[in-house]
mmCIF file with all atom_site columns, C-alpha atoms and ligand atoms in Angstrom:
data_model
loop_
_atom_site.group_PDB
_atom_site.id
_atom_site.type_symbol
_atom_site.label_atom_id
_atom_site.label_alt_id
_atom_site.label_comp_id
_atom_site.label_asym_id
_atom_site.label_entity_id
_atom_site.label_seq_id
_atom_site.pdbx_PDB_ins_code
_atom_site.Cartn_x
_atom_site.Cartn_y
_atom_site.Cartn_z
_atom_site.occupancy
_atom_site.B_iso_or_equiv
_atom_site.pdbx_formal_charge
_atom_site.auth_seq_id
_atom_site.auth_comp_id
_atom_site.auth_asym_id
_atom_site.auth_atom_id
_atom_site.pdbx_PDB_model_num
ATOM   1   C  CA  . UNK A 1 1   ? 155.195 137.993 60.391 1.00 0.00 ? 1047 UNK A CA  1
ATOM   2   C  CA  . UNK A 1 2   ? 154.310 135.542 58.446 1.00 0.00 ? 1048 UNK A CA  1
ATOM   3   C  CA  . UNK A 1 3   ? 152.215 132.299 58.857 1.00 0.00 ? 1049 UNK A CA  1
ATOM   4   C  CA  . UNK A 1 4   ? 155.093 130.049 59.272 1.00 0.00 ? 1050 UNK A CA  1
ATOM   5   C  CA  . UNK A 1 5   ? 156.819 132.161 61.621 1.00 0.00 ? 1051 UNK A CA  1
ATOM   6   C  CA  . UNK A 1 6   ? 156.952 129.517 64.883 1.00 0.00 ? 1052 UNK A CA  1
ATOM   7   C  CA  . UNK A 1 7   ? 158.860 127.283 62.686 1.00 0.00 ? 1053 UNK A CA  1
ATOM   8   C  CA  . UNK A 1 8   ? 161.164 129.741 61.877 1.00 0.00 ? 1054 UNK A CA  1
ATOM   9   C  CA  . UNK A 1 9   ? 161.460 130.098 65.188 1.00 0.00 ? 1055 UNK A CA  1
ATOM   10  C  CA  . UNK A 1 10  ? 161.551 126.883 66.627 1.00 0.00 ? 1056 UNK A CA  1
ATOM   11  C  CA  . UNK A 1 11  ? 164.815 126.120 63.697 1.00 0.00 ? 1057 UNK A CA  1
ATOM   12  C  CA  . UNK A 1 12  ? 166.574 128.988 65.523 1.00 0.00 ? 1058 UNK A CA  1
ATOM   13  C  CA  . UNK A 1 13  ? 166.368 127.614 68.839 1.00 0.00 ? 1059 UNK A CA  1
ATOM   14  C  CA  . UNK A 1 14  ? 166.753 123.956 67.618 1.00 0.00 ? 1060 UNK A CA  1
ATOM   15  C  CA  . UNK A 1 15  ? 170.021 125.151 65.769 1.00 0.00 ? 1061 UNK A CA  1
ATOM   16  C  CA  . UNK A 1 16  ? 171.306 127.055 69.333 1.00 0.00 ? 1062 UNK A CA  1
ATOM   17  C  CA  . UNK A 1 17  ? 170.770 124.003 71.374 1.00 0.00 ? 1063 UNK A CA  1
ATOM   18  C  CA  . UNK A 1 18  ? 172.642 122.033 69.050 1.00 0.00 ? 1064 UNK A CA  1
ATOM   19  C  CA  . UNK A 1 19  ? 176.064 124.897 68.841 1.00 0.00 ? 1065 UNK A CA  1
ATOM   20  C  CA  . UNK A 1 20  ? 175.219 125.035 72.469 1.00 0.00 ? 1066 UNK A CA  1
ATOM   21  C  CA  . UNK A 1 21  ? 175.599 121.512 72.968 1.00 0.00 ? 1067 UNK A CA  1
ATOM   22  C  CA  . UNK A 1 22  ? 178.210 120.693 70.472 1.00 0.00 ? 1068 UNK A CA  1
ATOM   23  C  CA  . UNK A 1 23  ? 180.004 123.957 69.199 1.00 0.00 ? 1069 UNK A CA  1
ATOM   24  C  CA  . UNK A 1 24  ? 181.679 121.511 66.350 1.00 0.00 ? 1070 UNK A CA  1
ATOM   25  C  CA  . UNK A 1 25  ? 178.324 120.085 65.446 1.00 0.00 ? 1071 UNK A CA  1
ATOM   26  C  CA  . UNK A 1 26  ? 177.590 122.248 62.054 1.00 0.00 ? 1072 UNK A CA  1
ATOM   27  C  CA  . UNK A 1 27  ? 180.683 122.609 61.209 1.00 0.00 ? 1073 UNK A CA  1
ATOM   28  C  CA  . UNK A 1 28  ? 181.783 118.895 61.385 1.00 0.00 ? 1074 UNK A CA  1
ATOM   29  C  CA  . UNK A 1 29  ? 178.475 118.332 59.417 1.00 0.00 ? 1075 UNK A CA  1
ATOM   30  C  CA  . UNK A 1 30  ? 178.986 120.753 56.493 1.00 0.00 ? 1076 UNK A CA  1
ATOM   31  C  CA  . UNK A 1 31  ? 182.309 119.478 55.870 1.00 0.00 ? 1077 UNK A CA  1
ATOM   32  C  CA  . UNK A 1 32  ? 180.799 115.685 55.062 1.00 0.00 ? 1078 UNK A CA  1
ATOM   33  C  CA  . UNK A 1 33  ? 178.029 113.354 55.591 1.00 0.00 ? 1079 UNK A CA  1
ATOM   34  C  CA  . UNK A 1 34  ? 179.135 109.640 56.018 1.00 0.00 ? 1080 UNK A CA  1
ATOM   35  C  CA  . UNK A 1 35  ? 175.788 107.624 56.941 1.00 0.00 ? 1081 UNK A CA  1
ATOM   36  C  CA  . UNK A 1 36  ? 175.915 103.910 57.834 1.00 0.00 ? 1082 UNK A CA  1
ATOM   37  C  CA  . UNK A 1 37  ? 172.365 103.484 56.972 1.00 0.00 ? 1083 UNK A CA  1
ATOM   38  C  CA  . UNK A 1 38  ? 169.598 104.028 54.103 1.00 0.00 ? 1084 UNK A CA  1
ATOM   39  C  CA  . UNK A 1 39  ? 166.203 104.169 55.203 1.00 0.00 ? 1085 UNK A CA  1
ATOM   40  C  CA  . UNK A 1 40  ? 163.281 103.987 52.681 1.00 0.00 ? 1086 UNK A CA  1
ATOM   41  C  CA  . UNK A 1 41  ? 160.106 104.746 54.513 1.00 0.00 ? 1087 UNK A CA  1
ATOM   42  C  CA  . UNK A 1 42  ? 156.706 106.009 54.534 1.00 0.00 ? 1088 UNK A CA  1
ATOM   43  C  CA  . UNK A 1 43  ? 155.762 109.476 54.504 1.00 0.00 ? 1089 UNK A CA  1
ATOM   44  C  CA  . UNK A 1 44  ? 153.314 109.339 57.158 1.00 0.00 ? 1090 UNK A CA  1
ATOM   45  C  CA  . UNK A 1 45  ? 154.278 112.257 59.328 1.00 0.00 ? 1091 UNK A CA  1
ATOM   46  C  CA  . UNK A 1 46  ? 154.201 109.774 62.216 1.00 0.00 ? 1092 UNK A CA  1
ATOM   47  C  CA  . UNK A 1 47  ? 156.997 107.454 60.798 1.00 0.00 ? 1093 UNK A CA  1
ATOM   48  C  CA  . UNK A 1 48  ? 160.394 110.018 61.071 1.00 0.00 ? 1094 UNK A CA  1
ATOM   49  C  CA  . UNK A 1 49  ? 163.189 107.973 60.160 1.00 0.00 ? 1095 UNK A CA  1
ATOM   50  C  CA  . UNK A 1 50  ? 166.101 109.836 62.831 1.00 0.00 ? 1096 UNK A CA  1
ATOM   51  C  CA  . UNK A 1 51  ? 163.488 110.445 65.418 1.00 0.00 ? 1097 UNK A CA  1
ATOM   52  C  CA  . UNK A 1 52  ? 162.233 106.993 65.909 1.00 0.00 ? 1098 UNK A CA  1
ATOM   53  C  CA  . UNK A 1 53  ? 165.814 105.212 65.517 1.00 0.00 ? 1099 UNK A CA  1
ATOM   54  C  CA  . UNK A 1 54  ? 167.145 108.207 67.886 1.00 0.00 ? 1100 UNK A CA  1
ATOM   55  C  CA  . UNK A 1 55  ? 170.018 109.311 65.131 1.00 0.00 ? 1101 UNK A CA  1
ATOM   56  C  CA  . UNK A 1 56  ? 171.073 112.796 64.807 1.00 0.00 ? 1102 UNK A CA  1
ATOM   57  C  CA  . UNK A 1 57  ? 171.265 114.752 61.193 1.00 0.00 ? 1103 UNK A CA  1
ATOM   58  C  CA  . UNK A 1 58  ? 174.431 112.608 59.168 1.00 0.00 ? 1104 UNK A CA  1
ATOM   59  C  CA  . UNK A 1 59  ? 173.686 108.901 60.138 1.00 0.00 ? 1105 UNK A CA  1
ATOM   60  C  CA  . UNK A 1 60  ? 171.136 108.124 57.956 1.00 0.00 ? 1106 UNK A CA  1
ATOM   61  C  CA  . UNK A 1 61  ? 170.209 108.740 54.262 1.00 0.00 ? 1107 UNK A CA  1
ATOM   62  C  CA  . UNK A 1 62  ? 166.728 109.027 53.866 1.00 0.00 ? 1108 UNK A CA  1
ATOM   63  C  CA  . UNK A 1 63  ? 164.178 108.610 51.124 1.00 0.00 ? 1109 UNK A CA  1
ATOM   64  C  CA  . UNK A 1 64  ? 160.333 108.487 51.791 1.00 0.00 ? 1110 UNK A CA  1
ATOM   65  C  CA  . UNK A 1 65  ? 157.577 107.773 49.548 1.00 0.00 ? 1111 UNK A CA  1
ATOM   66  C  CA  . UNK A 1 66  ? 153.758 106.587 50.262 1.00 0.00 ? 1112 UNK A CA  1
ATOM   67  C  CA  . UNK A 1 67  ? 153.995 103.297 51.194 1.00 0.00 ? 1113 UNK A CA  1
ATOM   68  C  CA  . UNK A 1 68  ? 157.554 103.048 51.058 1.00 0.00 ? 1114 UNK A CA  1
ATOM   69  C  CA  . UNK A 1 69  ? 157.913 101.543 47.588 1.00 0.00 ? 1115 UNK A CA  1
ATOM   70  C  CA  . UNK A 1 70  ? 160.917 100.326 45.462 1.00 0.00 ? 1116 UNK A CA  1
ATOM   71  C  CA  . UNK A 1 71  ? 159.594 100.454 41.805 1.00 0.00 ? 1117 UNK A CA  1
ATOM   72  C  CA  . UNK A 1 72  ? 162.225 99.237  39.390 1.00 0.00 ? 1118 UNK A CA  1
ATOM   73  C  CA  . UNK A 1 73  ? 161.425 102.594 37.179 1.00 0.00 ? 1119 UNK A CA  1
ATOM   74  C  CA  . UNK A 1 74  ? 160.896 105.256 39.574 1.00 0.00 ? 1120 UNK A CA  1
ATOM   75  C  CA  . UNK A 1 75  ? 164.348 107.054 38.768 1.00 0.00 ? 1121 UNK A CA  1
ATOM   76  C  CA  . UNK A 1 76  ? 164.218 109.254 42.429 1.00 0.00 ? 1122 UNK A CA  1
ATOM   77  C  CA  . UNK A 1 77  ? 164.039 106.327 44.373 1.00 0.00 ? 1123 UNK A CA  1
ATOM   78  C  CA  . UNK A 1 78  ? 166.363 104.429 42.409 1.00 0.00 ? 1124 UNK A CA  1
ATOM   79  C  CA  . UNK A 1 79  ? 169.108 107.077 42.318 1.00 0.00 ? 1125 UNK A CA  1
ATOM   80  C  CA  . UNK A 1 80  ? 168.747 107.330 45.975 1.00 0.00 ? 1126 UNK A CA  1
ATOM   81  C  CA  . UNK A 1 81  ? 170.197 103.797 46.208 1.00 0.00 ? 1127 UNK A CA  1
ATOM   82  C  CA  . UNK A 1 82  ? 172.637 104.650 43.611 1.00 0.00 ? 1128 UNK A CA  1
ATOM   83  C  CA  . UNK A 1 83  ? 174.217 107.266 45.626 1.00 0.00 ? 1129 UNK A CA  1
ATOM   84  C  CA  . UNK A 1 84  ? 174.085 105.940 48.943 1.00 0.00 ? 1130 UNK A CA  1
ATOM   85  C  CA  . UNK A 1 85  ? 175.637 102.667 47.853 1.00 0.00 ? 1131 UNK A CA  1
ATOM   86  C  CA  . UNK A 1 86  ? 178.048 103.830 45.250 1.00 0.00 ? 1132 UNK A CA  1
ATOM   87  C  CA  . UNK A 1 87  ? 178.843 107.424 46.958 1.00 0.00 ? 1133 UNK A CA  1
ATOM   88  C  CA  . UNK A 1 88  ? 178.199 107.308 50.702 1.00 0.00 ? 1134 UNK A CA  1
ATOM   89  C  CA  . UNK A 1 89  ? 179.127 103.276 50.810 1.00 0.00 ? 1135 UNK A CA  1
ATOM   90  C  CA  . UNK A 1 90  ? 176.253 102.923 53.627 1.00 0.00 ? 1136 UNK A CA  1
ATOM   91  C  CA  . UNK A 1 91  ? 176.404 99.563  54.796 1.00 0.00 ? 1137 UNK A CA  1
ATOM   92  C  CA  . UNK A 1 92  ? 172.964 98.820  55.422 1.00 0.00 ? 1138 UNK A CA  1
ATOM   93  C  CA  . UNK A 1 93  ? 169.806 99.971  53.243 1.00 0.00 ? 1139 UNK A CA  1
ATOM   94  C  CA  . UNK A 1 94  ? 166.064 99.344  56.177 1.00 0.00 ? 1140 UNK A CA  1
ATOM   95  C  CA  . UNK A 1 95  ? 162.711 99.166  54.128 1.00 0.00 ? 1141 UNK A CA  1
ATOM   96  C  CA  . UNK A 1 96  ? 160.570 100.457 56.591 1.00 0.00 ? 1142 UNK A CA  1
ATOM   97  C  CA  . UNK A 1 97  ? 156.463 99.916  56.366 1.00 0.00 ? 1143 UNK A CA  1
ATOM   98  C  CA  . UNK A 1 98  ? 154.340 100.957 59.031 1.00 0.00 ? 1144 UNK A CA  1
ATOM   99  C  CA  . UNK A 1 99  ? 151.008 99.140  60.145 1.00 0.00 ? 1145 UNK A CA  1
ATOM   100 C  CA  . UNK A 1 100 ? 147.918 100.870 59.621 1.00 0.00 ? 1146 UNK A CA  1
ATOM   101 C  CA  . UNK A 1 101 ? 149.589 102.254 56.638 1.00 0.00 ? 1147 UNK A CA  1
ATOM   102 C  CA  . UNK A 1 102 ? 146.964 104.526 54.530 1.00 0.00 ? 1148 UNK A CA  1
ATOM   103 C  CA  . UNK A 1 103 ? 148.535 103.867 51.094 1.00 0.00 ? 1149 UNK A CA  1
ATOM   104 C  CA  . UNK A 1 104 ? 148.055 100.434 52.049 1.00 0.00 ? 1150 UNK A CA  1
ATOM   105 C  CA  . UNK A 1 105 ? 144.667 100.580 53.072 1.00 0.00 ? 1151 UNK A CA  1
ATOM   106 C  CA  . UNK A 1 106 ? 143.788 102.981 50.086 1.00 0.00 ? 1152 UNK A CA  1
ATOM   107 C  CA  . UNK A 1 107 ? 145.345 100.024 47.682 1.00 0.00 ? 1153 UNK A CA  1
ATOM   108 C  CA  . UNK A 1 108 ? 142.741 97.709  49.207 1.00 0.00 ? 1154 UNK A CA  1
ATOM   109 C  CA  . UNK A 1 109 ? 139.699 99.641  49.819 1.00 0.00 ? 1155 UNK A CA  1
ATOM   110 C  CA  . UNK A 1 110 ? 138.450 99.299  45.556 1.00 0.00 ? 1156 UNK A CA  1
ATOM   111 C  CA  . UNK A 1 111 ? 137.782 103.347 45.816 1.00 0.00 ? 1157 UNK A CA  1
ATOM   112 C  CA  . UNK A 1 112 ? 139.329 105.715 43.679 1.00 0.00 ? 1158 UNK A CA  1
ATOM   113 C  CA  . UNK A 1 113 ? 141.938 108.259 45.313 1.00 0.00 ? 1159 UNK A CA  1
ATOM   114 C  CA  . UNK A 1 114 ? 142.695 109.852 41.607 1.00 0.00 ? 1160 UNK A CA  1
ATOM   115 C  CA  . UNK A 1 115 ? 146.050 110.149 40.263 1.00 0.00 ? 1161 UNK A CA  1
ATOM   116 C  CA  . UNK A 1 116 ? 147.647 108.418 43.283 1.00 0.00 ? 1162 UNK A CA  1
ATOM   117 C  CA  . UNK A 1 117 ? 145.870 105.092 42.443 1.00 0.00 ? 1163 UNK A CA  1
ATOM   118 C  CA  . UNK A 1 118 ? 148.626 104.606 39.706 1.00 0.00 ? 1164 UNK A CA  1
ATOM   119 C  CA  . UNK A 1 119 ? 151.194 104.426 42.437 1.00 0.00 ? 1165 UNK A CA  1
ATOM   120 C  CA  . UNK A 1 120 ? 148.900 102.081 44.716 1.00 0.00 ? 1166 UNK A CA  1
ATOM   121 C  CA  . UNK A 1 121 ? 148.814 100.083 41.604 1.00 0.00 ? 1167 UNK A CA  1
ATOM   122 C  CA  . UNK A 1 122 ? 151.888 97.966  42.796 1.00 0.00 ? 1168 UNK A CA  1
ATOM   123 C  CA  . UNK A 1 123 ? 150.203 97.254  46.115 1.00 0.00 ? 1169 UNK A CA  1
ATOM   124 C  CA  . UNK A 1 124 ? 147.513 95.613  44.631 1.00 0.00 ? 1170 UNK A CA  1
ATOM   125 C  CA  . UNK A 1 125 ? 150.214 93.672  42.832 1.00 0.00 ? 1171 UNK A CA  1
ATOM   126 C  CA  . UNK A 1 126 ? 151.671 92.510  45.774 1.00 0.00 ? 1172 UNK A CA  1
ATOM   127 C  CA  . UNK A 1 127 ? 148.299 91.891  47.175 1.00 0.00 ? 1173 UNK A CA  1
ATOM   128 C  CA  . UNK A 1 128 ? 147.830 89.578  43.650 1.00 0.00 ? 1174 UNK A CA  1
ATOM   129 C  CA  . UNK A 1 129 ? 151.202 87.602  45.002 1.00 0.00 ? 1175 UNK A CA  1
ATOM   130 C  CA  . UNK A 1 130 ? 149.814 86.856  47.814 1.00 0.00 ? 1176 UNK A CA  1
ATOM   131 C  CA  . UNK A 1 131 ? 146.395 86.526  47.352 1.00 0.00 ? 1177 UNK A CA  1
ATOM   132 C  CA  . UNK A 1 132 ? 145.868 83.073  48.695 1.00 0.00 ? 1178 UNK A CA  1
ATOM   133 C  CA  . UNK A 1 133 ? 148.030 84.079  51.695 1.00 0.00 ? 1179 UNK A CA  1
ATOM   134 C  CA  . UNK A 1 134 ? 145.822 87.200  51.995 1.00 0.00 ? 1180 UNK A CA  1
ATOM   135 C  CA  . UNK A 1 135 ? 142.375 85.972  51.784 1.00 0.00 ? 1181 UNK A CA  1
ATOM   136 C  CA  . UNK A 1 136 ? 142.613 83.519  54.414 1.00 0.00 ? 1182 UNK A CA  1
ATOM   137 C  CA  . UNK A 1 137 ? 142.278 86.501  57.309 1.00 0.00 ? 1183 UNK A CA  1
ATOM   138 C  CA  . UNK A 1 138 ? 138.902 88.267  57.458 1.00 0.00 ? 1184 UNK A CA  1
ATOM   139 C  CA  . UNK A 1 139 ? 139.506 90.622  59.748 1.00 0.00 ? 1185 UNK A CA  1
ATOM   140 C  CA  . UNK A 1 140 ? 140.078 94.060  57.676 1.00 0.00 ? 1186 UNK A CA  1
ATOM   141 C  CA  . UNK A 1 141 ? 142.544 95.729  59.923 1.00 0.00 ? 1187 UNK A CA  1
ATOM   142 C  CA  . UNK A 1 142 ? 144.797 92.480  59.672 1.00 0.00 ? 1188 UNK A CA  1
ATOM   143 C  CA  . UNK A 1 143 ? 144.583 92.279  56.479 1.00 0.00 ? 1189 UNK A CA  1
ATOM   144 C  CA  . UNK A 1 144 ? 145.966 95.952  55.923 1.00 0.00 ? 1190 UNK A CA  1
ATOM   145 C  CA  . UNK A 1 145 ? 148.933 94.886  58.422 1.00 0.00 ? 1191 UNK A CA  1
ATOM   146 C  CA  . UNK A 1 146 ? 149.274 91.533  56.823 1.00 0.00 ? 1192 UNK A CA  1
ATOM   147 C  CA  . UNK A 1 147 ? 150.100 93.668  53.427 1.00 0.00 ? 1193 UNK A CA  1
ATOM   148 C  CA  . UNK A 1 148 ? 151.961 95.900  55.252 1.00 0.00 ? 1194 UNK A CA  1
ATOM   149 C  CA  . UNK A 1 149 ? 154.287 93.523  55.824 1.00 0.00 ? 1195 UNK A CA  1
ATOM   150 C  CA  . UNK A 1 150 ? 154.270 91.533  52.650 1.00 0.00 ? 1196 UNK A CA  1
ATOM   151 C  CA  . UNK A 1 151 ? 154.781 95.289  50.600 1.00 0.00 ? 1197 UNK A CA  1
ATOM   152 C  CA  . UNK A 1 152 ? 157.999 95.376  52.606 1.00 0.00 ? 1198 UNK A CA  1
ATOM   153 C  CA  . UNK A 1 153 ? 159.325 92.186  51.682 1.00 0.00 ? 1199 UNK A CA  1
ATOM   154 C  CA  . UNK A 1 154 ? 158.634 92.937  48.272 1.00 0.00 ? 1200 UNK A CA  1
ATOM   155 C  CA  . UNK A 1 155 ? 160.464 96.115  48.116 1.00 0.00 ? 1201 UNK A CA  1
ATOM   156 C  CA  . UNK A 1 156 ? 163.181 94.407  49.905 1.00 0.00 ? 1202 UNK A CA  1
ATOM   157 C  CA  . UNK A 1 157 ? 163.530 91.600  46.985 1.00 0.00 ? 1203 UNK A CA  1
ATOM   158 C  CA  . UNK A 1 158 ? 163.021 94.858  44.655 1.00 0.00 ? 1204 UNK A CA  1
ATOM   159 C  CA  . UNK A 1 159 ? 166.115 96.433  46.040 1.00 0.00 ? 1205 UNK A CA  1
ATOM   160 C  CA  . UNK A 1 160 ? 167.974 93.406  45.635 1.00 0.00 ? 1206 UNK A CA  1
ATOM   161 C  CA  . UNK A 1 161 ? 167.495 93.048  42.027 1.00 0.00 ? 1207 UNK A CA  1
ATOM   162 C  CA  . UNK A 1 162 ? 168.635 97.040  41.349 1.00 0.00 ? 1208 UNK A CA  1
ATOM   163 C  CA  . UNK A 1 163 ? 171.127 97.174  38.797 1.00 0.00 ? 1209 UNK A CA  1
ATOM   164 C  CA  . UNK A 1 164 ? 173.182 98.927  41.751 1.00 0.00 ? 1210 UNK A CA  1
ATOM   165 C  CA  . UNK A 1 165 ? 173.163 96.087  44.384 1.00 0.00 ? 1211 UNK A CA  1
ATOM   166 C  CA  . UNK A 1 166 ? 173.546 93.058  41.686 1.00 0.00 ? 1212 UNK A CA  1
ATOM   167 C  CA  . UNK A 1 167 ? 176.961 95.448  41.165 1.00 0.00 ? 1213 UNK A CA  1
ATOM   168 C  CA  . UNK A 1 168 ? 177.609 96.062  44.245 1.00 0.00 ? 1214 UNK A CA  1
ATOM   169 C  CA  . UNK A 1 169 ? 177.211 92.874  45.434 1.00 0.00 ? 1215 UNK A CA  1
ATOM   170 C  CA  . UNK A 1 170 ? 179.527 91.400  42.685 1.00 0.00 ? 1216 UNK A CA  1
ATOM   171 C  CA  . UNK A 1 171 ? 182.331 93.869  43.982 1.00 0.00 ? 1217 UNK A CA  1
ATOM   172 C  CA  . UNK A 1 172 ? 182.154 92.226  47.131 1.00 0.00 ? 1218 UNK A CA  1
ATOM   173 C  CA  . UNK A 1 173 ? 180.668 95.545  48.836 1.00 0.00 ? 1219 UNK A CA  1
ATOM   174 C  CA  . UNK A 1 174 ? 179.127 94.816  52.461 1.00 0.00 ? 1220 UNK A CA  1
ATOM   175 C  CA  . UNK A 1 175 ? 175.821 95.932  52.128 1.00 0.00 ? 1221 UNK A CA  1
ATOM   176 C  CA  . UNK A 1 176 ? 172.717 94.102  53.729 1.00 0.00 ? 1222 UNK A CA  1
ATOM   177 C  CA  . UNK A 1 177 ? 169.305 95.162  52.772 1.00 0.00 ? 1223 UNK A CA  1
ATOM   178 C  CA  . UNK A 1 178 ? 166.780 94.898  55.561 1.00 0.00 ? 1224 UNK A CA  1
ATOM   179 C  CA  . UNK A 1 179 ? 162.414 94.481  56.196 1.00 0.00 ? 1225 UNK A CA  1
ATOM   180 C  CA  . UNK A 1 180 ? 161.181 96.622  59.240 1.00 0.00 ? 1226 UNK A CA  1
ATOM   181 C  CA  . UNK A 1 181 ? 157.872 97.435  60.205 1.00 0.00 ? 1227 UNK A CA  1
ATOM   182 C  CA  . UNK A 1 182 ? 156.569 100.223 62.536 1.00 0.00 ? 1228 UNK A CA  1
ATOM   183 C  CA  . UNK A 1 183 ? 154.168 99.979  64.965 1.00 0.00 ? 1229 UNK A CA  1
ATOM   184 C  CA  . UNK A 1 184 ? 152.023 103.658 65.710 1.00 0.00 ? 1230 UNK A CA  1
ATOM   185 C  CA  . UNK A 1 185 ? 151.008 101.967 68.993 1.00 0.00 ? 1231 UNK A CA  1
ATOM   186 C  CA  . UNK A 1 186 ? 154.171 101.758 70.734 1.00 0.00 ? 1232 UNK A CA  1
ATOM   187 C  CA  . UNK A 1 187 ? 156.902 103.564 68.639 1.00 0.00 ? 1233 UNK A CA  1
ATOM   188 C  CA  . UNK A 1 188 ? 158.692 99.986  67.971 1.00 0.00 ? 1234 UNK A CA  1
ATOM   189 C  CA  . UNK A 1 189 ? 159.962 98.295  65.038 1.00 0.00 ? 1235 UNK A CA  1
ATOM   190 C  CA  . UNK A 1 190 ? 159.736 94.852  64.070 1.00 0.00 ? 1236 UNK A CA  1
ATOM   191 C  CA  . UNK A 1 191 ? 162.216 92.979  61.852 1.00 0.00 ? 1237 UNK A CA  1
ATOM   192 C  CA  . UNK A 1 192 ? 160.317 90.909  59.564 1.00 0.00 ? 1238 UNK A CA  1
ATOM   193 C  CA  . UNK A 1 193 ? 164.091 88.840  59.485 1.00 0.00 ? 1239 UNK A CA  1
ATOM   194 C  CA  . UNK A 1 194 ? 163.866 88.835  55.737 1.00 0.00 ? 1240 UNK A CA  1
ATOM   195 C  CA  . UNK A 1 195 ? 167.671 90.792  55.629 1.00 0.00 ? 1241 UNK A CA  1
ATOM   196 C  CA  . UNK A 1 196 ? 169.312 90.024  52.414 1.00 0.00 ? 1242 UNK A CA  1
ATOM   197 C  CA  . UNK A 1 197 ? 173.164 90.304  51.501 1.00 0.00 ? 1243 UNK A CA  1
ATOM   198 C  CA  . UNK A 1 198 ? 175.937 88.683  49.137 1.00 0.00 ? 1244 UNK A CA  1
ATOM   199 C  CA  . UNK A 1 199 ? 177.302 85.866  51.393 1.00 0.00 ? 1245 UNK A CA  1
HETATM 200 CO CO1 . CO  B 2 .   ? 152.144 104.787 55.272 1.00 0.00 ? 1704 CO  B CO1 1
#
């Protein structure tokens, strides 16, 4: 028995529910995957992108990083995109953030986390954007959601400059790239109404 045993367990009867339910389910699955949707999100265990938008496994493409970022060198992220635009053809790409986001906090908190500071670095960018914006809230908690927000809309206008949307964009492909942010309170997400697409 080992120490991961429950989960093994808990697959088995997750995976019999599912046959149970749907006998086609796996089957239909393994043959293809045709997602509508691209979700970049946080990796906060509390921020699962099917759970929270209620979709089952093969409608939506998902990559996750801390602090959902879009950095215009990070080739894993950026191949994600590839893929799901140029491959799956998903039609809509959702930057998620959440609020009370702990990579966002950590990029404001002048501590040092060790080698994940380098990939905060680009939070304190956006923070330097914005810092006029920023520094007119006191309150410490709204200033972490305030940059919350403002991260997303900056990896939105980061997605939009990819080599694979400019191209995808000039082949007329319908694909709109959209800001969300999560709320742990309530389990509901907020369009920041920042969606971006060719027309
Ligand atoms: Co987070």
């Amino acid at each position: 028995m080992t120490a991961i045993q429950h989960l093994f367990d808990n697959n088995k009867q997750w995976a019999e529910k599912r046959t149970k339910e749907n006998p086609e389910f796996f089957k239909r699955l393994s043959e293809q995957q045709s997602p509508k949707y691209l979700w970049i999100g946080c990796s906060d265990s509390r921020v699962p992108a099917n759970a929270l938008l209620g979709m089952d496994p093969g409608e939506v493409f998902v990559h996750r990083n801390i602090a959902n970022q879009v950095i215009h060198t990070d080739l894993n992220c950026l191949s994600v995109i590839q893929y799901a635009v140029d491959v799956l053809k998903v039609q809509h790409i959702i930057v998620c953030g959440h609020y009370g986001c702990g990579g966002v906090s950590a990029a404001l908190d002048n501590k040092s986390h060790g080698l994940i500071d380098n990939w905060l670095r680009h939070i304190e960018d956006v923070y330097r954007f914005h810092q006029e914006e920023m520094d007119q809230v006191t309150d410490e908690k709204e200033r972490i959601n305030l940059l919350c927000e403002l991260n997303v809309i900056e990896q939105v206008a980061n997605i939009c400059k990819t080599t694979t949307l400019v191209n995808a964009w000039q082949s007329n492909q319908d694909i709109t790239v959209h800001g969300v942010v999560y709320n742990l309170h309530d389990g509901i997400l907020k369009d920041l109404n920042v969606s971006a697409n060719s027309k």
